[in-house]
Structures are given as structure tokens and as C-alpha cells.
PDB file of C-alpha atoms in Angstrom:
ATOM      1  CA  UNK A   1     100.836 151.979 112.115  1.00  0.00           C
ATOM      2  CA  UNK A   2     103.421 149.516 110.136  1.00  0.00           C
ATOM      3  CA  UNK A   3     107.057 151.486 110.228  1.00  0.00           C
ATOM      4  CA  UNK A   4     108.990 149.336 106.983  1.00  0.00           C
ATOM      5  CA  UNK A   5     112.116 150.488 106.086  1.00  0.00           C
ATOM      6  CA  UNK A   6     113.497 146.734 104.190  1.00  0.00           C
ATOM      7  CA  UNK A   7     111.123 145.095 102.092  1.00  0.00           C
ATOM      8  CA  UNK A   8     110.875 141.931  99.891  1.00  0.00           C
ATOM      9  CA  UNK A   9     109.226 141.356  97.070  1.00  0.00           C
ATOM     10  CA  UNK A  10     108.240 137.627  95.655  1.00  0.00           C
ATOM     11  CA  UNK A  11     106.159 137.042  92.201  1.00  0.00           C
ATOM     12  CA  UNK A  12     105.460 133.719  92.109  1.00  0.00           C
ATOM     13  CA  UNK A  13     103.566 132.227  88.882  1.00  0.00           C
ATOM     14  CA  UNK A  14     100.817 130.109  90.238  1.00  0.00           C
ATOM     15  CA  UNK A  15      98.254 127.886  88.088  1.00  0.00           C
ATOM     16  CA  UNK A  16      94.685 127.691  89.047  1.00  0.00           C
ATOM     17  CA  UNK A  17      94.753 124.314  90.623  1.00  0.00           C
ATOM     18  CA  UNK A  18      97.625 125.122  92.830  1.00  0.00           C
ATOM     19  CA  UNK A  19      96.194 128.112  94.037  1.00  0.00           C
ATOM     20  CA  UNK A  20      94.604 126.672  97.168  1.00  0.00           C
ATOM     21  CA  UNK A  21      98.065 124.799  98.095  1.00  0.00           C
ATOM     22  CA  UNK A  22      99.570 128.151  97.476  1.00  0.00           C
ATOM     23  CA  UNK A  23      97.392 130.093 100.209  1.00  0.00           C
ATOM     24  CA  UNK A  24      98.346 127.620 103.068  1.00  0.00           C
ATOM     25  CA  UNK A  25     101.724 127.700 102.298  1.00  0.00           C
ATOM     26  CA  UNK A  26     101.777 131.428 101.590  1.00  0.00           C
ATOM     27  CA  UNK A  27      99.522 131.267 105.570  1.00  0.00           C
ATOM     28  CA  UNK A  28     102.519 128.858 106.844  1.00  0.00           C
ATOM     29  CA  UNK A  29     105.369 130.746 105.770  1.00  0.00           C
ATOM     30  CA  UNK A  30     103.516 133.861 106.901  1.00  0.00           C
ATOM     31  CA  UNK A  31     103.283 132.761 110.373  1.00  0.00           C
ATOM     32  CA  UNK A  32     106.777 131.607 110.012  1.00  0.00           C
ATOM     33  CA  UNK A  33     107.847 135.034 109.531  1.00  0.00           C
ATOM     34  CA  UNK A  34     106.378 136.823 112.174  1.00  0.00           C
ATOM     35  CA  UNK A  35     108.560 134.506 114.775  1.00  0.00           C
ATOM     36  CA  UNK A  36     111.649 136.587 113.871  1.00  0.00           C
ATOM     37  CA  UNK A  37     112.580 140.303 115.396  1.00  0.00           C
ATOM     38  CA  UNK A  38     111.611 142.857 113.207  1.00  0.00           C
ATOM     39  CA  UNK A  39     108.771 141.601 111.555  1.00  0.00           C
ATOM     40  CA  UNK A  40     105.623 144.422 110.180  1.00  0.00           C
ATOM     41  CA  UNK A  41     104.008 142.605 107.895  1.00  0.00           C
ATOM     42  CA  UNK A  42     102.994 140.194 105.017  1.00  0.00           C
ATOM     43  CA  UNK A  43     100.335 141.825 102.130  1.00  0.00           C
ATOM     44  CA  UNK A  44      99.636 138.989  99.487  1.00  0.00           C
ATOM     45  CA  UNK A  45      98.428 140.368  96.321  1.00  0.00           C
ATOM     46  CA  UNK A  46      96.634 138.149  93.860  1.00  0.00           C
ATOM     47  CA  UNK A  47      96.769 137.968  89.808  1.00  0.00           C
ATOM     48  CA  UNK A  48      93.272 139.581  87.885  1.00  0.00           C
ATOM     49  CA  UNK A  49      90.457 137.067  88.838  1.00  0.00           C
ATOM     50  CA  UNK A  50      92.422 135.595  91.457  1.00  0.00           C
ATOM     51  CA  UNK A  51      93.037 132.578  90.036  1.00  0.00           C
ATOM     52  CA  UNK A  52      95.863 131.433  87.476  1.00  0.00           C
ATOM     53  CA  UNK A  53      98.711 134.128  86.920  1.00  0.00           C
ATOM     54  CA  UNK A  54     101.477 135.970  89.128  1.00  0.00           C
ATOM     55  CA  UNK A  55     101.093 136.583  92.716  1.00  0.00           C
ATOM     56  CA  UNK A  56     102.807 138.946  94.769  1.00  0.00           C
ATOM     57  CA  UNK A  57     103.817 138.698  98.129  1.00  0.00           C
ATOM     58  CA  UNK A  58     105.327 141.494 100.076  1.00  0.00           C
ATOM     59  CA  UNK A  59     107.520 140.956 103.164  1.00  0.00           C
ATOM     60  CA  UNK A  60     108.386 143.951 105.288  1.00  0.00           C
ATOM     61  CA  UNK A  61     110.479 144.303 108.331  1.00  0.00           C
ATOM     62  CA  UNK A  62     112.019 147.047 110.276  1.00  0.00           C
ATOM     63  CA  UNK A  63     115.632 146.974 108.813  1.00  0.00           C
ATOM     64  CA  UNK A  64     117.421 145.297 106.159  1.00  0.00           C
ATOM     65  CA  UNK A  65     119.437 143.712 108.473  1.00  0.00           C
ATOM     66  CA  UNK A  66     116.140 142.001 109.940  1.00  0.00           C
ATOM     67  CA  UNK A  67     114.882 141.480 106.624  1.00  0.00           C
ATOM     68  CA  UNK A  68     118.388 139.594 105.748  1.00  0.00           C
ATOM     69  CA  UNK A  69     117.890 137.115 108.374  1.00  0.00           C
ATOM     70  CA  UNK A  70     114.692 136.072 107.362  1.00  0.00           C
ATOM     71  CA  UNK A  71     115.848 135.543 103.949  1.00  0.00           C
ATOM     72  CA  UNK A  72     118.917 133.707 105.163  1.00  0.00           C
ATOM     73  CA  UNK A  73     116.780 131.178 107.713  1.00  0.00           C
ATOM     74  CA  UNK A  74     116.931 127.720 107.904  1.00  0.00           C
ATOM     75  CA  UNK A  75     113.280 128.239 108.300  1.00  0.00           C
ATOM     76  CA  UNK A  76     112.703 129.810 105.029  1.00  0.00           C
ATOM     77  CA  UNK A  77     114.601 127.610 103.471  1.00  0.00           C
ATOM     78  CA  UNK A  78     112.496 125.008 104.216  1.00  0.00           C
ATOM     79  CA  UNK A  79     109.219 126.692 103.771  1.00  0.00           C
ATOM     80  CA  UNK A  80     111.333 127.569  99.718  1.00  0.00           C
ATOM     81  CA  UNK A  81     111.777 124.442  99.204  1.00  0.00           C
ATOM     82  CA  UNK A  82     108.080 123.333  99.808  1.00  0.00           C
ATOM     83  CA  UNK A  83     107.105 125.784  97.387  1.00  0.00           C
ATOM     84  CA  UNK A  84     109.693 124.957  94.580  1.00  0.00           C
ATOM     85  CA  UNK A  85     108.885 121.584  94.818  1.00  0.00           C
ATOM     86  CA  UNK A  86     104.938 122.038  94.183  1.00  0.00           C
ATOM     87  CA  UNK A  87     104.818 125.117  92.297  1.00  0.00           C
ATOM     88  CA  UNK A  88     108.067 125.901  90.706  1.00  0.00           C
ATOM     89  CA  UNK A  89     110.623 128.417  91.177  1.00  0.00           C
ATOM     90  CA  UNK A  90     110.274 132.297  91.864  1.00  0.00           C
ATOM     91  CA  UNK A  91     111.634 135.522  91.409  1.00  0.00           C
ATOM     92  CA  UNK A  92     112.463 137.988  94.472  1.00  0.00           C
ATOM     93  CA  UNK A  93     113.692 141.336  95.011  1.00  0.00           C
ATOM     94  CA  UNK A  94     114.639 143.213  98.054  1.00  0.00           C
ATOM     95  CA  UNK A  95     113.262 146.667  98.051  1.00  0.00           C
ATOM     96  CA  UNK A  96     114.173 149.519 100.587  1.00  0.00           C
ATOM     97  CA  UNK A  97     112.461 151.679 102.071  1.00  0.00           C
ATOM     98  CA  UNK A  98     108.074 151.971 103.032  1.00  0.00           C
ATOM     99  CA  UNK A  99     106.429 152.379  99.780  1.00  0.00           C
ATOM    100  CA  UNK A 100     106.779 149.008  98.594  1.00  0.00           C
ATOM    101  CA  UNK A 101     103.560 147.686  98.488  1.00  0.00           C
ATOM    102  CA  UNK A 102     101.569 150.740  96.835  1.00  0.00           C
ATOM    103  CA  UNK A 103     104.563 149.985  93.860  1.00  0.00           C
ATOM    104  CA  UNK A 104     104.263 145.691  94.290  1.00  0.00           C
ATOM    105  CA  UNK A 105     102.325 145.544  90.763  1.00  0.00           C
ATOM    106  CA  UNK A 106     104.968 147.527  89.079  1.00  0.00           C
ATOM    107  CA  UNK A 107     107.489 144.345  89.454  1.00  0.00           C
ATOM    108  CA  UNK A 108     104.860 142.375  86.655  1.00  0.00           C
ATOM    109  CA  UNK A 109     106.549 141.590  83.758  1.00  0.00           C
ATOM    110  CA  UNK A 110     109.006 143.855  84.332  1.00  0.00           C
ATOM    111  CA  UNK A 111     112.414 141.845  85.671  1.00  0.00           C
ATOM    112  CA  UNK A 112     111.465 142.832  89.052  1.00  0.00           C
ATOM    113  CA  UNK A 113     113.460 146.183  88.801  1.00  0.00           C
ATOM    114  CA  UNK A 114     111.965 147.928  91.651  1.00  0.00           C
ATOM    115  CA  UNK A 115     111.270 151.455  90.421  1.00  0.00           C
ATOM    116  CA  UNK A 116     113.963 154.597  91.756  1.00  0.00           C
ATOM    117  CA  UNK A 117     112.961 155.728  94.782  1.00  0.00           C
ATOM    118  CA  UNK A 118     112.845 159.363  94.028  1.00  0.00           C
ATOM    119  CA  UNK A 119     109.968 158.176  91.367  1.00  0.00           C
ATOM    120  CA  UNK A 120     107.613 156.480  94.170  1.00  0.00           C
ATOM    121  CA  UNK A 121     108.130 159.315  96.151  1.00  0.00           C
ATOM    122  CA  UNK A 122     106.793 161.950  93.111  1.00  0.00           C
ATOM    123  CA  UNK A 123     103.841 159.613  92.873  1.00  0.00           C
ATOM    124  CA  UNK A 124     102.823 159.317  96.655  1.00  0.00           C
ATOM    125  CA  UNK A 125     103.002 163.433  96.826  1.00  0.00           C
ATOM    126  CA  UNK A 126     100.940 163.269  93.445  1.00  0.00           C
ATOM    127  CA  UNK A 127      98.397 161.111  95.277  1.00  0.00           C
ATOM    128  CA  UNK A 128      98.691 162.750  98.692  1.00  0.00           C
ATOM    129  CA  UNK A 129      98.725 166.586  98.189  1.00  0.00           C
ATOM    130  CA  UNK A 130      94.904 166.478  96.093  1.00  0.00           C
ATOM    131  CA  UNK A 131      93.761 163.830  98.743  1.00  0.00           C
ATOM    132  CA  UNK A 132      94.777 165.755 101.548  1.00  0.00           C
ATOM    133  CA  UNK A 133      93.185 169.596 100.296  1.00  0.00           C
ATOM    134  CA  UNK A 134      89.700 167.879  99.316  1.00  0.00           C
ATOM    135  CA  UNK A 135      89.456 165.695 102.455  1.00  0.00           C
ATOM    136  CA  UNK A 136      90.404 169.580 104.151  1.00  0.00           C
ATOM    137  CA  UNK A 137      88.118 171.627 102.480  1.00  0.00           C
ATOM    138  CA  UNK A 138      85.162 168.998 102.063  1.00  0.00           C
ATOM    139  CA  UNK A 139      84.910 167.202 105.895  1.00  0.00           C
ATOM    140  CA  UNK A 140      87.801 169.658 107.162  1.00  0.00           C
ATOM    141  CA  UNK A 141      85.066 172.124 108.307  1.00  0.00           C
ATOM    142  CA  UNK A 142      82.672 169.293 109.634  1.00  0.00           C
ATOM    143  CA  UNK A 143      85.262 167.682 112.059  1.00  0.00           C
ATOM    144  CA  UNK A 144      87.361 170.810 113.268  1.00  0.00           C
ATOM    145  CA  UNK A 145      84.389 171.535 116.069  1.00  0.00           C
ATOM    146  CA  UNK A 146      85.304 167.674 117.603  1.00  0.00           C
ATOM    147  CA  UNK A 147      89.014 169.072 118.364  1.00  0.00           C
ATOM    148  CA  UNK A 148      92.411 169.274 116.417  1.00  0.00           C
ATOM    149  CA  UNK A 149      93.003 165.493 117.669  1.00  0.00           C
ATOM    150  CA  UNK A 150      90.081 163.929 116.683  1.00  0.00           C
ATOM    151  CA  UNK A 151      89.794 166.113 113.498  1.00  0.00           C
ATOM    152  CA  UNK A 152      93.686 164.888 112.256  1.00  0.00           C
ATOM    153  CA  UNK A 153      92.261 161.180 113.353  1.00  0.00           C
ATOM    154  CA  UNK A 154      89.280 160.823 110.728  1.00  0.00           C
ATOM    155  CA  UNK A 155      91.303 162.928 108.181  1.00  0.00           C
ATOM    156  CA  UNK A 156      93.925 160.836 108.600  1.00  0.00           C
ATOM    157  CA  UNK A 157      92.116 157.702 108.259  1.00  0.00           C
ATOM    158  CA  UNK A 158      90.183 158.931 105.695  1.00  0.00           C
ATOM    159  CA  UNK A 159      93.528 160.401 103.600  1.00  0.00           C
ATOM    160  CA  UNK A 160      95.214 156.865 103.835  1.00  0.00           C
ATOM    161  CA  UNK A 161      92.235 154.739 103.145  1.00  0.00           C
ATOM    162  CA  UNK A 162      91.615 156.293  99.854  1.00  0.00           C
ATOM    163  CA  UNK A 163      95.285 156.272  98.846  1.00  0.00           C
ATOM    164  CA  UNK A 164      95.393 152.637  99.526  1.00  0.00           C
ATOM    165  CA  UNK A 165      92.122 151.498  97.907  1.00  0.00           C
ATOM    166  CA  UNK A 166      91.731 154.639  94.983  1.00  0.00           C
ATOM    167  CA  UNK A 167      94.672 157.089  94.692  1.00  0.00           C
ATOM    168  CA  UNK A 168      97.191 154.793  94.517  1.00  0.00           C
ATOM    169  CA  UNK A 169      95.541 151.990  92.053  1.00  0.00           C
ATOM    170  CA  UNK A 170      94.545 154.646  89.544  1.00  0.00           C
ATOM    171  CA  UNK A 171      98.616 156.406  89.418  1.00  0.00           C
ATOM    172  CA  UNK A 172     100.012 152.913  89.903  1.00  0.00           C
ATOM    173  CA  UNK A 173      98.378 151.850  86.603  1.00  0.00           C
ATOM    174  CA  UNK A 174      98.372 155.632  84.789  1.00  0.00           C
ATOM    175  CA  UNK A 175     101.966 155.990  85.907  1.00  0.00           C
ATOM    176  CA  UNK A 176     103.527 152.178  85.246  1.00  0.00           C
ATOM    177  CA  UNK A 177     105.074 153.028  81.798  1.00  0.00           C
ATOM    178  CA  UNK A 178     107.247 155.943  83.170  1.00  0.00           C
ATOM    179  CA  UNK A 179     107.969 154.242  87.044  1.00  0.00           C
ATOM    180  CA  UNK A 180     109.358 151.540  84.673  1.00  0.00           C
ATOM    181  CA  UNK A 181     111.475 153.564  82.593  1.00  0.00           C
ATOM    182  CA  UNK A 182     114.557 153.674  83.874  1.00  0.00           C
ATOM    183  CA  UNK A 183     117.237 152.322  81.354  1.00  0.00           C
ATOM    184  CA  UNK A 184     119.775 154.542  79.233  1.00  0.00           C
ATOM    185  CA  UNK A 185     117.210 153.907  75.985  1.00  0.00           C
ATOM    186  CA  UNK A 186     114.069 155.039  78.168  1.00  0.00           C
ATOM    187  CA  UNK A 187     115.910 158.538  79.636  1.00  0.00           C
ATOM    188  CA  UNK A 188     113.661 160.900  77.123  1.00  0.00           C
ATOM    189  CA  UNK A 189     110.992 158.994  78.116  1.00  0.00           C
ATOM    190  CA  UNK A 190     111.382 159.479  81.637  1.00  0.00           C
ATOM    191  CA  UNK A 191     112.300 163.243  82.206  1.00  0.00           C
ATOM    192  CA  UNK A 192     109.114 163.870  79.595  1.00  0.00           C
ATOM    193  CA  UNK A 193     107.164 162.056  82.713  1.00  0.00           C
ATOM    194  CA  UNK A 194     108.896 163.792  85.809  1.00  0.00           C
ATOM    195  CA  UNK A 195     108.080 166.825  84.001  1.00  0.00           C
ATOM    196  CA  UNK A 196     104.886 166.252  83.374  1.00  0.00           C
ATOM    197  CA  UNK A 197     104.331 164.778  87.491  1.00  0.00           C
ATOM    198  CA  UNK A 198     105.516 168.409  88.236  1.00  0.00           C
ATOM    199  CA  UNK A 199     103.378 170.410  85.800  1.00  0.00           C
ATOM    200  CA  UNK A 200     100.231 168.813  87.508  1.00  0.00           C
ATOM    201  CA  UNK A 201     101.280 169.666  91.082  1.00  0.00           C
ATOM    202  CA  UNK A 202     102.349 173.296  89.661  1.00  0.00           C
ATOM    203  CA  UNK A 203      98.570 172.765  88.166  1.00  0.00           C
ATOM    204  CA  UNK A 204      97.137 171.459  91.554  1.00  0.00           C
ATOM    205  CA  UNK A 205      98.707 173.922  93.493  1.00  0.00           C
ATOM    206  CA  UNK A 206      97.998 176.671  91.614  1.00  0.00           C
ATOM    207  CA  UNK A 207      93.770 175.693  91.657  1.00  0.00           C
ATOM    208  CA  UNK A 208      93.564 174.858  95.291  1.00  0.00           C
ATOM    209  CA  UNK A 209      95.126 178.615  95.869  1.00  0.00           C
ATOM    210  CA  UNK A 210      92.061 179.639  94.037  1.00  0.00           C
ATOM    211  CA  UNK A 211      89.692 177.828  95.777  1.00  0.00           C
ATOM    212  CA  UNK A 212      91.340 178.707  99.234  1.00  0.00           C
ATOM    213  CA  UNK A 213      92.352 182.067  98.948  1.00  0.00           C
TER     214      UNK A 213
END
């Protein structure tokens, strides 16, 4: 278990022939990173096909004022200017807080303005609460003869795995419009949404009450 709470964001446009320069570097300044206190973590996340298009990288540490120092390196610096010289310049935006990297492909084409986090936190609970009730009333009953410890284990494991890899995709990509509408123009827009988030736990909640009683 990875505890974030500071976490940076880089898109980086990369064409298809650089992509294989990009990777070491990205594997350099990776290993780079983890040298300084506070490191949790680098998840790279490739364009569509994996080839020509934006990458993101996300950088998390224990604290901003970890995260800062990183940033601020003489080490990094170097490692930047590798990468502006070959591939071009960047864009990168500090984002607080753990949920950064189910939200990373949110920040394409959109400025980099990290949605609120009050949103990403409405999403995960959208995600988590249905996960959580099926993986209890579908394996809950299988696993609770092994022990309360090694029953929270495998729903645990199985909860998070699907958020990462399912949940999370599907209301990352059903979701992007309103996570992304947060200027003065885009207000209607975005209580319509919150509303809506709530109606379908109201909705959720209200079915599973059926189905457990």
C-alpha cells in the first residue's frame, strides 16, 4: 500500500519514433526519483495504441514538501533538460492529494486543470459503494468461513483491482465532461452532474436495501 498525499502530473507529447528514447529516459528519471525521501511511486500512462500522442506520467510522494524538492533538484533539472532537448517541452501540474492517477487522463486536452477535489471524491464513492456490495453479497458468503482477516484480504484485493482496471476507466471516461467543468460558463453544467452522481447513489442505495433486507 502507496500512501500519496502530493502528486505531479507531466503530459508530454511524444512522436512515434521518439517513443523508445522516451521510455529510457522516462526509466532514468524514474530511478532518479526514488533516491529522494518521500518517494511512492511513478505510473506512466501511454497515448491510445501506445505509440505517437500524449503520455502521462504521474509522480507521487508523501508530502508536498517532498514532492517540491524533487521538482526543485539539480537532478531533475538535468534529467528536464535531456528531455526538452530530444522531445520538446512539457506541461506539468502538481496535484494534491491520493486520487491522482485514477483522474491522470482527465488532464488531456484540457489545460491540465486538475479536476476539484470534492468531484474525484463523488466519483471514487460512485465506483466504490456498487463494487464493494456485489463483491459482499456475491464472494462475501464464500470467504467469511476462512475468517474476518482473510475474508477483508481477498475482498479487498478484489474491490481495488476492479476499480483500478474497470470501475474507474468506465466513470473516468462517462464522467470526463462534468470532472472538467469547472469554469463560471460550465456552473449549470456541473450542479446538473453532481446531481445526477447523487441520484444514482440515492438509486444504488435504495436497490441494494432491497436485495439485502
Amino acid at each position: 500500500m502507496r500512501v500519496s498525499r502530493a502528486t505531479a502530473v507531466i503530459v508530454q507529447r511524444v512522436p512515434a519514433a521518439g517513443v523508445a528514447w522516451f521510455m529510457d529516459w522516462q526509466q532514468g528519471v524514474t530511478e532518479a526519483a526514488k533516491a529522494f525521501r518521500g518517494h511512492r511511486g511513478t505510473d506512466v500512462y501511454p497515448p491510445p495504441g501506445g505509440k505517437d500522442g500524449e503520455w502521462v506520467a504521474v509522480v507521487s510522494f508523501e508530502d508536498e514538501t517532498a514532492l517540491q524538492v524533487w521538482l526543485d533538484s539539480p537532478e531533475r533539472k538535468a534529467w528536464v533538460e535531456k528531455l526538452q532537448a530530444h522531445i520538446g517541452s512539457f506541461d506539468l501540474k502538481v496535484m494534491p492529494g491520493g486520487f491522482a492517477p485514477w483522474f491522470a487522463s482527465c488532464l488531456h486536452g484540457q489545460g491540465l486543470e486538475a479536476p476539484p477535489g470534492w468531484k474525484m471524491v463523488l466519483v471514487v464513492l460512485l465506483g466504490l459503494y456498487p463494487t464493494v456490495m456485489l463483491l459482499t453479497l456475491f464472494p462475501g458468503p464464500y470467504t467469511q468461513p476462512m475468517g474476518l482477516a482473510v475474508a477483508m484480504l481477498i475482498g479487498n484485493a478484489l474491490s481495488v483491482s476492479a476499480l483500478q482496471w474497470l470501475v474507474m476507466p468506465l466513470l473516468n471516461r462517462a464522467a470526463g465532461p462534468w470532472l472538467s467543468a469547472n469554469s463560471r460558463d460550465r456552473a449549470r453544467y456541473s450542479r446538473i452532474g453532481t446531481w445526477v452522481i447523487i441520484g444514482l447513489l440515492v438509486v444504488l442505495t435504495l436497490l441494494f436495501r432491497q436485495v439485502t433486507g
